[in-house]
Short mmCIF file of C-alpha atoms in Angstrom, two decimals:
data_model
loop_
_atom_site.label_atom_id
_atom_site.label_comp_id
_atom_site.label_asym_id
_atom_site.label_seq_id
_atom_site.Cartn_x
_atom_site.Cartn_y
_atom_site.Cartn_z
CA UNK V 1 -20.52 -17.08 -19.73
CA UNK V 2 -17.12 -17.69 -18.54
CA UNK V 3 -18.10 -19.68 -15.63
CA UNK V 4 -20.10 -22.69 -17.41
CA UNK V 5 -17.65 -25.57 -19.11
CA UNK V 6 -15.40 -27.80 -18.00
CA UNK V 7 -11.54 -27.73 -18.26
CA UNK V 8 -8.50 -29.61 -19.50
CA UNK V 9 -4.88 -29.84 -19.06
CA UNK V 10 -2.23 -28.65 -20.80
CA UNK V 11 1.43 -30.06 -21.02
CA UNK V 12 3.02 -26.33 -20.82
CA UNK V 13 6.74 -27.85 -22.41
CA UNK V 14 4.96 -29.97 -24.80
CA UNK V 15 2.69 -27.25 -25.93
CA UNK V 16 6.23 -25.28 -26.44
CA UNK V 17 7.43 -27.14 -28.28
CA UNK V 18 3.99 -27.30 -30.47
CA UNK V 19 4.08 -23.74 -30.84
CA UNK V 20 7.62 -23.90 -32.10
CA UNK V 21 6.25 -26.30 -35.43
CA UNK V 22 3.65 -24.34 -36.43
CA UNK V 23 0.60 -21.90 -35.47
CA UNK V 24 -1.98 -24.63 -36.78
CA UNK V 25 -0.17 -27.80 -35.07
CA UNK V 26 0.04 -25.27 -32.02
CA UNK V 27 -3.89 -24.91 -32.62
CA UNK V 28 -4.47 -28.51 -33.18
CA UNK V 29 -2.34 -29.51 -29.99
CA UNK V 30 -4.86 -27.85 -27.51
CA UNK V 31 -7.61 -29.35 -29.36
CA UNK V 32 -6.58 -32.95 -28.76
CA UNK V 33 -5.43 -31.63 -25.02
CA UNK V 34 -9.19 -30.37 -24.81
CA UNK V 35 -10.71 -33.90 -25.83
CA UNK V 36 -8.61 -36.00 -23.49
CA UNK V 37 -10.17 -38.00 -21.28
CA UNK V 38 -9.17 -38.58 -17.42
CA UNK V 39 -5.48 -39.56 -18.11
CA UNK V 40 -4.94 -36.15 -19.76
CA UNK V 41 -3.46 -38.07 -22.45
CA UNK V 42 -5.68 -40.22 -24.83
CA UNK V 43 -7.99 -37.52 -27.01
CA UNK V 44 -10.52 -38.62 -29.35
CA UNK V 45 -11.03 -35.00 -30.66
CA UNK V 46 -9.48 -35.13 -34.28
CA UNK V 47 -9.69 -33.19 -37.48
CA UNK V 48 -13.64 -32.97 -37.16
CA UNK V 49 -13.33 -31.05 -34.29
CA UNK V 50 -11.06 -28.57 -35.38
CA UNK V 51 -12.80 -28.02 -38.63
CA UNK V 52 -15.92 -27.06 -36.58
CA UNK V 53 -14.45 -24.34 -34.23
CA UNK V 54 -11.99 -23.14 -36.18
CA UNK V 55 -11.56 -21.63 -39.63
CA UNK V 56 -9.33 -24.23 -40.55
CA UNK V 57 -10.19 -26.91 -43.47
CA UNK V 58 -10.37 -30.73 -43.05
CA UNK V 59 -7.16 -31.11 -45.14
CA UNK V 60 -5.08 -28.42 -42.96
CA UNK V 61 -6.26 -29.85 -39.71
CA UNK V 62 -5.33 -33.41 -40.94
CA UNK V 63 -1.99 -31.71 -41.82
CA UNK V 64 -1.35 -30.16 -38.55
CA UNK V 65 -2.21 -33.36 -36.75
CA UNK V 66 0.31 -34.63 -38.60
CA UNK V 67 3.01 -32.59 -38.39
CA UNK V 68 2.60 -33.27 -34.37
CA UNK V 69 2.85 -36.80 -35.48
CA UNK V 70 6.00 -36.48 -37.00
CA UNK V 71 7.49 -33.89 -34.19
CA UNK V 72 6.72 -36.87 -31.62
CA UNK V 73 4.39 -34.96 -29.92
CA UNK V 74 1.16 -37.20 -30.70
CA UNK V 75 0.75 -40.36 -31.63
CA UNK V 76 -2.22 -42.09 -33.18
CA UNK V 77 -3.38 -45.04 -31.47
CA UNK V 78 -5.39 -46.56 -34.21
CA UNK V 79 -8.09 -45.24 -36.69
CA UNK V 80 -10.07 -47.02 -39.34
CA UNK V 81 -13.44 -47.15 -41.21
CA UNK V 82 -16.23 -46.75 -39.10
CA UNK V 83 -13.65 -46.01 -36.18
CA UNK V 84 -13.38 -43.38 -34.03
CA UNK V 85 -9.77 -41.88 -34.27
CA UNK V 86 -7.70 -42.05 -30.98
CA UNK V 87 -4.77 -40.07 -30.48
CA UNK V 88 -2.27 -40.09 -27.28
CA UNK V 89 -0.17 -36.80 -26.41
CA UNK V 90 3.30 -37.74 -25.57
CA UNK V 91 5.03 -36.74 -22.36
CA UNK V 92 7.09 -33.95 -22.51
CA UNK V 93 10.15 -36.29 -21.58
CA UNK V 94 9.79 -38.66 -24.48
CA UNK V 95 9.86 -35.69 -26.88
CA UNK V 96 12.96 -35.17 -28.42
CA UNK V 97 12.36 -31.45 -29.22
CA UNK V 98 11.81 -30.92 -25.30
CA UNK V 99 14.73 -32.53 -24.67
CA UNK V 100 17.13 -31.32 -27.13
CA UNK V 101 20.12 -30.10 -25.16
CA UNK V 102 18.80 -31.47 -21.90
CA UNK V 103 21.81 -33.44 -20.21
CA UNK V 104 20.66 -37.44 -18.84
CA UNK V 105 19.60 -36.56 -15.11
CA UNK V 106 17.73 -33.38 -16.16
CA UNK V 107 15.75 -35.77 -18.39
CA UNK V 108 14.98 -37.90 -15.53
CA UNK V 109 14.44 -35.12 -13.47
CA UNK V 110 11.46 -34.28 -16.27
CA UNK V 111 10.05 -37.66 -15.91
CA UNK V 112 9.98 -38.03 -12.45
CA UNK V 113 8.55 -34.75 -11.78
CA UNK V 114 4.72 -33.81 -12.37
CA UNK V 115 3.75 -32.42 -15.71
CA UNK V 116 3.96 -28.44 -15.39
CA UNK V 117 0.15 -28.20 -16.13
CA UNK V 118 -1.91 -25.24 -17.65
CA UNK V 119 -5.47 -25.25 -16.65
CA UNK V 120 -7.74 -24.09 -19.41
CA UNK V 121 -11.13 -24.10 -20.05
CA UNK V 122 -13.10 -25.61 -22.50
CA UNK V 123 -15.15 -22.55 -23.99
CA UNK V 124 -11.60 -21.18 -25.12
CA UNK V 125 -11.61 -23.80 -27.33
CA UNK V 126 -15.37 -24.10 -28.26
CA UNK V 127 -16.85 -20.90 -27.09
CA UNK V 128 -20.10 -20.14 -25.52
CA UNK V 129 -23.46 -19.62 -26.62
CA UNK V 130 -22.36 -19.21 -30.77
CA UNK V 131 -19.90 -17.23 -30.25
CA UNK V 132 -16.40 -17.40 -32.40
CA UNK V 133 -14.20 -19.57 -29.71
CA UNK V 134 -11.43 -17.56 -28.67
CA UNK V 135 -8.40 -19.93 -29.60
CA UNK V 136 -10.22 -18.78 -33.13
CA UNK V 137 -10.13 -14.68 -32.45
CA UNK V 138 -6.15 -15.45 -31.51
CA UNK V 139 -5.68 -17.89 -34.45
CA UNK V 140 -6.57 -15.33 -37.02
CA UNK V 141 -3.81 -12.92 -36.74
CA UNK V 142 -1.80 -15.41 -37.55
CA UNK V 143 0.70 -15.44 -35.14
CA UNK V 144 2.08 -18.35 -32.99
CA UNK V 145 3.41 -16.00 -30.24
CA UNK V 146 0.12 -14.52 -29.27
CA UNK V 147 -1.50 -17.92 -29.04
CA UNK V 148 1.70 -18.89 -26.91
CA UNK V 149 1.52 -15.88 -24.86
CA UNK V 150 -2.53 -16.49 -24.21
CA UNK V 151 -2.05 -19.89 -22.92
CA UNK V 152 1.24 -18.06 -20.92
CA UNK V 153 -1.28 -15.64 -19.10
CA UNK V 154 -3.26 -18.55 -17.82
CA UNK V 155 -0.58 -20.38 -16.42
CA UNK V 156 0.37 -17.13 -14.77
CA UNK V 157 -3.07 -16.40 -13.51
CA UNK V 158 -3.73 -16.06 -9.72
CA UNK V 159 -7.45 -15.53 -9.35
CA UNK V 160 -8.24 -16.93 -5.83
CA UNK V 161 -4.88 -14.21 -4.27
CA UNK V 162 -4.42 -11.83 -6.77
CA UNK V 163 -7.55 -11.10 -8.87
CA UNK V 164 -5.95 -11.83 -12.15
CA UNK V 165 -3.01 -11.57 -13.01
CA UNK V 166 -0.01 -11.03 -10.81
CA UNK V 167 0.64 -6.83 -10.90
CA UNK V 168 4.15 -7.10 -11.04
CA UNK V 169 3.74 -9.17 -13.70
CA UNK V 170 1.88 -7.09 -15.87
CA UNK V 171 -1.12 -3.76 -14.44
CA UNK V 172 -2.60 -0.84 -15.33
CA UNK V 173 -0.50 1.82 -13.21
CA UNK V 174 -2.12 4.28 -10.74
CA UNK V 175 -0.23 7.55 -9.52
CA UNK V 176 -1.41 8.25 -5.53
CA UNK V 177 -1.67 10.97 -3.27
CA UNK V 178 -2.92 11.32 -0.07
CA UNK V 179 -5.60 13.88 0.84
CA UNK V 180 -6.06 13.98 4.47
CA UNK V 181 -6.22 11.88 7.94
CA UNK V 182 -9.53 10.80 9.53
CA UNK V 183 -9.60 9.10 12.70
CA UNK V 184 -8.18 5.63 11.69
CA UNK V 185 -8.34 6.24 8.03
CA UNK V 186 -5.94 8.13 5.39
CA UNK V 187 -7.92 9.16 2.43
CA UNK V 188 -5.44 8.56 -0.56
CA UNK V 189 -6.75 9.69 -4.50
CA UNK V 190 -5.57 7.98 -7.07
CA UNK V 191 -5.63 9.23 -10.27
CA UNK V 192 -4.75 6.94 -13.86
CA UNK V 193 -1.90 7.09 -15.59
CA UNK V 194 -3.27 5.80 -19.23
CA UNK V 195 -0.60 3.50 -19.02
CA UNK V 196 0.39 -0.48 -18.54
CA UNK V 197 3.07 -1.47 -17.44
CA UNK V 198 4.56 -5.16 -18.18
CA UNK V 199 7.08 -6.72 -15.30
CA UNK V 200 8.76 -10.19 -15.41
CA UNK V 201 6.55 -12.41 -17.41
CA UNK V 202 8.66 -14.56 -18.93
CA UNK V 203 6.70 -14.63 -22.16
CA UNK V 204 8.37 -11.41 -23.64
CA UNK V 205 10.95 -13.23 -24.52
CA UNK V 206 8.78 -14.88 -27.31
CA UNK V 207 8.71 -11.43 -29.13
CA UNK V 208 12.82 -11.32 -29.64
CA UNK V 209 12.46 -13.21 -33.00
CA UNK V 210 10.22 -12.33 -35.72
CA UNK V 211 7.76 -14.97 -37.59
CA UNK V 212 10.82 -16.55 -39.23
CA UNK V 213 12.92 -17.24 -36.11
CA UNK V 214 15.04 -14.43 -37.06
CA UNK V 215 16.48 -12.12 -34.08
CA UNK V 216 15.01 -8.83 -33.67
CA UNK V 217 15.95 -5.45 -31.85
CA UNK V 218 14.67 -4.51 -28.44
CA UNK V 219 12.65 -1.84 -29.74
CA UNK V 220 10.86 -4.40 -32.21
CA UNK V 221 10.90 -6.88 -29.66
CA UNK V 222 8.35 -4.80 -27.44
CA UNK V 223 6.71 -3.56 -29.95
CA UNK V 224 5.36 -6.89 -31.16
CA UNK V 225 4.88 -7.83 -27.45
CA UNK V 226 2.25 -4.99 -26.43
CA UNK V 227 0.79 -5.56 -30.35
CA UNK V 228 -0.03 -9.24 -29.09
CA UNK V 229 -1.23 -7.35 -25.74
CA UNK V 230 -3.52 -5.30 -27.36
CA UNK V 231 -4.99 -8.08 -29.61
CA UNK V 232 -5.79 -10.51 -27.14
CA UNK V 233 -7.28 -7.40 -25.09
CA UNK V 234 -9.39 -6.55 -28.21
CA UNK V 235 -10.54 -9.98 -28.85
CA UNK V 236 -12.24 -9.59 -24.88
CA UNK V 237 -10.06 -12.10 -23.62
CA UNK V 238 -9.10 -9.86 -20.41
CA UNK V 239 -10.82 -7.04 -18.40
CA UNK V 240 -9.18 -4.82 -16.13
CA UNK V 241 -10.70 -4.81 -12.67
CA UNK V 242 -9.02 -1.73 -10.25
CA UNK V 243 -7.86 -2.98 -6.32
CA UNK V 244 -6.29 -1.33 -3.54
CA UNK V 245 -3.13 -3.36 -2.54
CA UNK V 246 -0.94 -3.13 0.19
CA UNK V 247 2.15 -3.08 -1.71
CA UNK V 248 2.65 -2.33 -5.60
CA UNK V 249 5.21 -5.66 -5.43
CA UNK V 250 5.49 -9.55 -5.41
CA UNK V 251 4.83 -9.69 -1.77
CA UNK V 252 1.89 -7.19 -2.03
CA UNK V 253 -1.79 -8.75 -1.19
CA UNK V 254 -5.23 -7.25 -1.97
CA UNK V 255 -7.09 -5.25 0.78
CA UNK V 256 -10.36 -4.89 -1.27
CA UNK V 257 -11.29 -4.49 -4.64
CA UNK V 258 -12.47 -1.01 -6.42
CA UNK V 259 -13.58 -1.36 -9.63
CA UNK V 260 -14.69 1.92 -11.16
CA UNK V 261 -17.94 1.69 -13.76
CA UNK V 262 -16.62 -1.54 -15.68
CA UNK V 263 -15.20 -4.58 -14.53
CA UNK V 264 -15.18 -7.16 -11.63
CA UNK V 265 -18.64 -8.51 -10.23
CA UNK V 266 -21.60 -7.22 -8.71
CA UNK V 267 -19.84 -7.67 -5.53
CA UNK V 268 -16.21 -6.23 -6.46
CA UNK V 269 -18.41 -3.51 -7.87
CA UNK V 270 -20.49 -2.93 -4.45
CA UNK V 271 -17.26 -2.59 -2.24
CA UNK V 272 -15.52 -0.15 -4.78
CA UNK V 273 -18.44 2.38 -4.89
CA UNK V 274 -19.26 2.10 -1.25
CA UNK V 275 -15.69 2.97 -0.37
CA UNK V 276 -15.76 6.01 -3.08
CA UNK V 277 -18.72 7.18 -1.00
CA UNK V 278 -17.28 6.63 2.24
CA UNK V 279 -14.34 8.79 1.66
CA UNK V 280 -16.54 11.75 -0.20
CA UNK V 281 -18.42 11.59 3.32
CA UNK V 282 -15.07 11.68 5.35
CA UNK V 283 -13.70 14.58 3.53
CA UNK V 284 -16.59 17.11 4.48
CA UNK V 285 -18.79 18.85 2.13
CA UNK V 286 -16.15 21.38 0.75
CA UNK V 287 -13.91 19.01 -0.06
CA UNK V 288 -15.67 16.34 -0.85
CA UNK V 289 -17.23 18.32 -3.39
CA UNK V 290 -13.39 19.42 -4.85
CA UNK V 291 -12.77 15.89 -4.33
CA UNK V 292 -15.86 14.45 -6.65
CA UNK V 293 -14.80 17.67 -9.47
CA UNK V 294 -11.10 16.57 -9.24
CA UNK V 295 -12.49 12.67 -10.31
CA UNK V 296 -14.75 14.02 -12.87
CA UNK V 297 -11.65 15.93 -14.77
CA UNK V 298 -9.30 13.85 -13.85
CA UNK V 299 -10.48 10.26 -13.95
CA UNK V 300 -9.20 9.57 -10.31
CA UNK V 301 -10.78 8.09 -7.19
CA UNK V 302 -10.73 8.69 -3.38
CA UNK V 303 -10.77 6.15 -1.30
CA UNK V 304 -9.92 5.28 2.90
CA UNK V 305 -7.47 3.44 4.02
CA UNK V 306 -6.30 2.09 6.81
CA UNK V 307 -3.58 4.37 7.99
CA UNK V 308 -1.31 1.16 8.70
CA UNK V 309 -1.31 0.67 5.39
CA UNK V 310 1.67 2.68 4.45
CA UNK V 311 2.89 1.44 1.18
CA UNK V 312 -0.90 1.44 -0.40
CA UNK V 313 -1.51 1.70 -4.31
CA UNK V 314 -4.26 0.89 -6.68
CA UNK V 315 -3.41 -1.33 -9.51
CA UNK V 316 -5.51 -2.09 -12.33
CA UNK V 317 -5.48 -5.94 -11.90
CA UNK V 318 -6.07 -7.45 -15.62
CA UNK V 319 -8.15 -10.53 -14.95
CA UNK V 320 -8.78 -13.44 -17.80
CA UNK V 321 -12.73 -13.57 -18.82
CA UNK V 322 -12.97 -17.39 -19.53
CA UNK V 323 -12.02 -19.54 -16.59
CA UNK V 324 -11.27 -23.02 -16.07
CA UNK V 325 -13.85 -24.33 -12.95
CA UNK V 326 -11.38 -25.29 -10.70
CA UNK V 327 -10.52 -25.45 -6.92
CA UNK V 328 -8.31 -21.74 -7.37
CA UNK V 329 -11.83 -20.29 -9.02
CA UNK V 330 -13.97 -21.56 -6.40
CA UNK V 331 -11.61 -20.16 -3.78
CA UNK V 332 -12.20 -16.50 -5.33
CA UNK V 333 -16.35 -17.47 -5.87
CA UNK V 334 -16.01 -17.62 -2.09
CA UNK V 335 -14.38 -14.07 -1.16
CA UNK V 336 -17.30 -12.72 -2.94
CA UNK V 337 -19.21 -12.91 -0.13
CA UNK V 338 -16.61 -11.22 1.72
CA UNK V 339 -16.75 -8.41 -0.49
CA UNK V 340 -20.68 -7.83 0.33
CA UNK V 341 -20.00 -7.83 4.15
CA UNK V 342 -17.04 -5.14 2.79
CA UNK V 343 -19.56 -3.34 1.24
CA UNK V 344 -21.75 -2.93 4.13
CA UNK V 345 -19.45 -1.92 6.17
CA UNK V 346 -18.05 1.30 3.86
CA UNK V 347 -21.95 2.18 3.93
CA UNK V 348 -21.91 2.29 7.64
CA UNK V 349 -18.41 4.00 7.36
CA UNK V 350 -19.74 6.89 4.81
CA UNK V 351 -23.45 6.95 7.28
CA UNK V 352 -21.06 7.69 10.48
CA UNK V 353 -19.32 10.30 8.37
CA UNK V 354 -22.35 12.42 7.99
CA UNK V 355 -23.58 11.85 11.53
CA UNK V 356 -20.23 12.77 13.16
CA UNK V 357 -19.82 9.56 14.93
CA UNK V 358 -16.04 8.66 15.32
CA UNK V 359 -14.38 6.78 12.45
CA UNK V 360 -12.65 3.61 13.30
CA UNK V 361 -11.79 0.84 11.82
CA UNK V 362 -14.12 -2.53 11.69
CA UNK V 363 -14.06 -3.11 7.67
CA UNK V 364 -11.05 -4.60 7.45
#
């Protein structure tokens, strides 16, 4: 589902400053970002289009185009009976909200540089197979920060080297403790902790005013953040898939994935149940068997690890469901097939186990 569609662009300061005039201008901004053409800049998606995938009437979409209008956001290039409508979304330099407070080189700075650039794809906007399009679920509750802090997560999104998104940015948090030593391997379990945990993303800093622009307390603050959290979780925007990483930190990297009943693909899936298996074989019948009762009642996993892996943890990687087709996604397409050679080799691992042949190391 995700993976069909095409993509588009998105002007990240220029949507900013979209979400700052309104939730339906914000709405109707990606629209016209999601019917430019080449040049990421001329759209002929107009009112029409926003009527059809959103709940939104003809005469509030016209209104929200033109409120973009008069922020200096858009401009419309020429319309007329019989004419297709043609709008052009204006750099983030030329717009005076952007640059409010900017001082004359930082300006040019902005010019000169490359647009910072969203990638999005097109089914958030128009869905897939009859489905209400997401930018619709997220429009609903009426709230400009969630839609702000949606289009956030994507810019933030690290498929290809981190799964999803970054964990220090924002995971599903894992308590470890390691079991025993065989041959090359540790075998750590790692049991949840029913809890997420949000780092440095930037985007909490949305939630420190209310609807009106007026400041709120910390407490409220955070509270409205993990409400948005929860909604754009609820709408099925995000899944959770588990890895084993080398680090819980920035500079951590994957070593393989371990998804547990739900989440990731077939082959994510493949390499997290072979390893589960392995490490039940390593441990022995007696306590393997404690081992499988203590993840039964406790919702935890055992897995082997590399015993120069000394700083391992399992993170519950939240990954974004629809995603733009880009050179990043095909990058993580291809480690897929990495993961099935993983997977073969845990089977050989957990075979070796229960034949007594010596465990080392040739996974990974």
């Amino acid at each position: 589902m995700s993976e069909t569609g095409k993509f588009f662009q998105l002007d990240r300061n220029a949507f900013h400053a979209a979400c700052n005039v309104g939730l339906n201008a914000a709405v109707a901004y990606i629209f016209l970002a999601c019917g430019t053409d080449e040049s990421c800049r001329t759209s002929t998606w107009s009112t029409h289009s926003i009527e059809k995938y959103t709940g939104l009437g003809r005469g509030q979409a016209k209104r929200a185009i033109e409120q973009l209008i008069d922020a200096g956001l858009v401009t419309q290039l020429y319309a007329g009976r019989g004419i297709t409508g043609r709008y052009e979304l204006v750099p983030a330099y030329a717009v005076a909200m952007v640059i409010q407070g900017m001082k004359a080189d930082e300006v040019e700075r902005l010019a000169a540089s490359e647009p910072d650039w969203i990638w999005l794809p097109n089914t958030l906007v128009t869905g897939a197979q009859n489905e209400v399009p997401p930018i619709e679920r997220i429009r609903r509750s009426q709230d400009v920060r969630i839609l702000k802090l949606l289009v956030e997560l994507y810019h933030v999104h690290e498929l290809a080297d981190r799964g999803g998104l970054p964990w220090h940015i924002m995971c599903h948090l894992y308590e470890r403790r390691k079991v025993t030593e065989r041959g090359t391997w540790n075998i750590w379990e790692f049991t949840s902790k029913n809890a997420d945990q949000v780092g440095s993303l930037q985007a909490r800093n949305w939630f420190k005013t209310d609807l009106e622009g007026n400041a709120i307390g910390a407490d409220a603050a955070l509270k409205a953040f993990w409400n948005a959290w929860h909604i754009i979780k609820a709408a099925g925007l995000v899944e959770r898939v588990d890895h084993l990483v080398d680090a819980d930190s920035e500079d951590g990297a994957i070593i393989y994935p371990c998804p547990y009943y739900m989440g990731g693909t077939d082959a994510e899936q493949q390499v997290g149940q072979a390893a589960r298996d392995a490490a039940i074989n390593m441990l022995g019948e007696t306590m393997g068997f404690v081992a499988d009762a203590r993840g039964a009642e406790n919702e935890s996993a055992h897995l082997p690890v590399d015993r120069a892996y000394t700083e391992v943890q399992m993170v519950g990687v939240y990954r974004l469901i629809y995603r733009p087709r880009t050179n990043m996604t095909a990058a993580w397409h291809a480690r897929q097939f990495e993961y099935e050679k993983m997977a073969e080799g845990f089977r050989a691992l957990a075979a070796n186990a229960l034949e007594g042949i010596p465990l080392q190391n040739r996974i990974a």
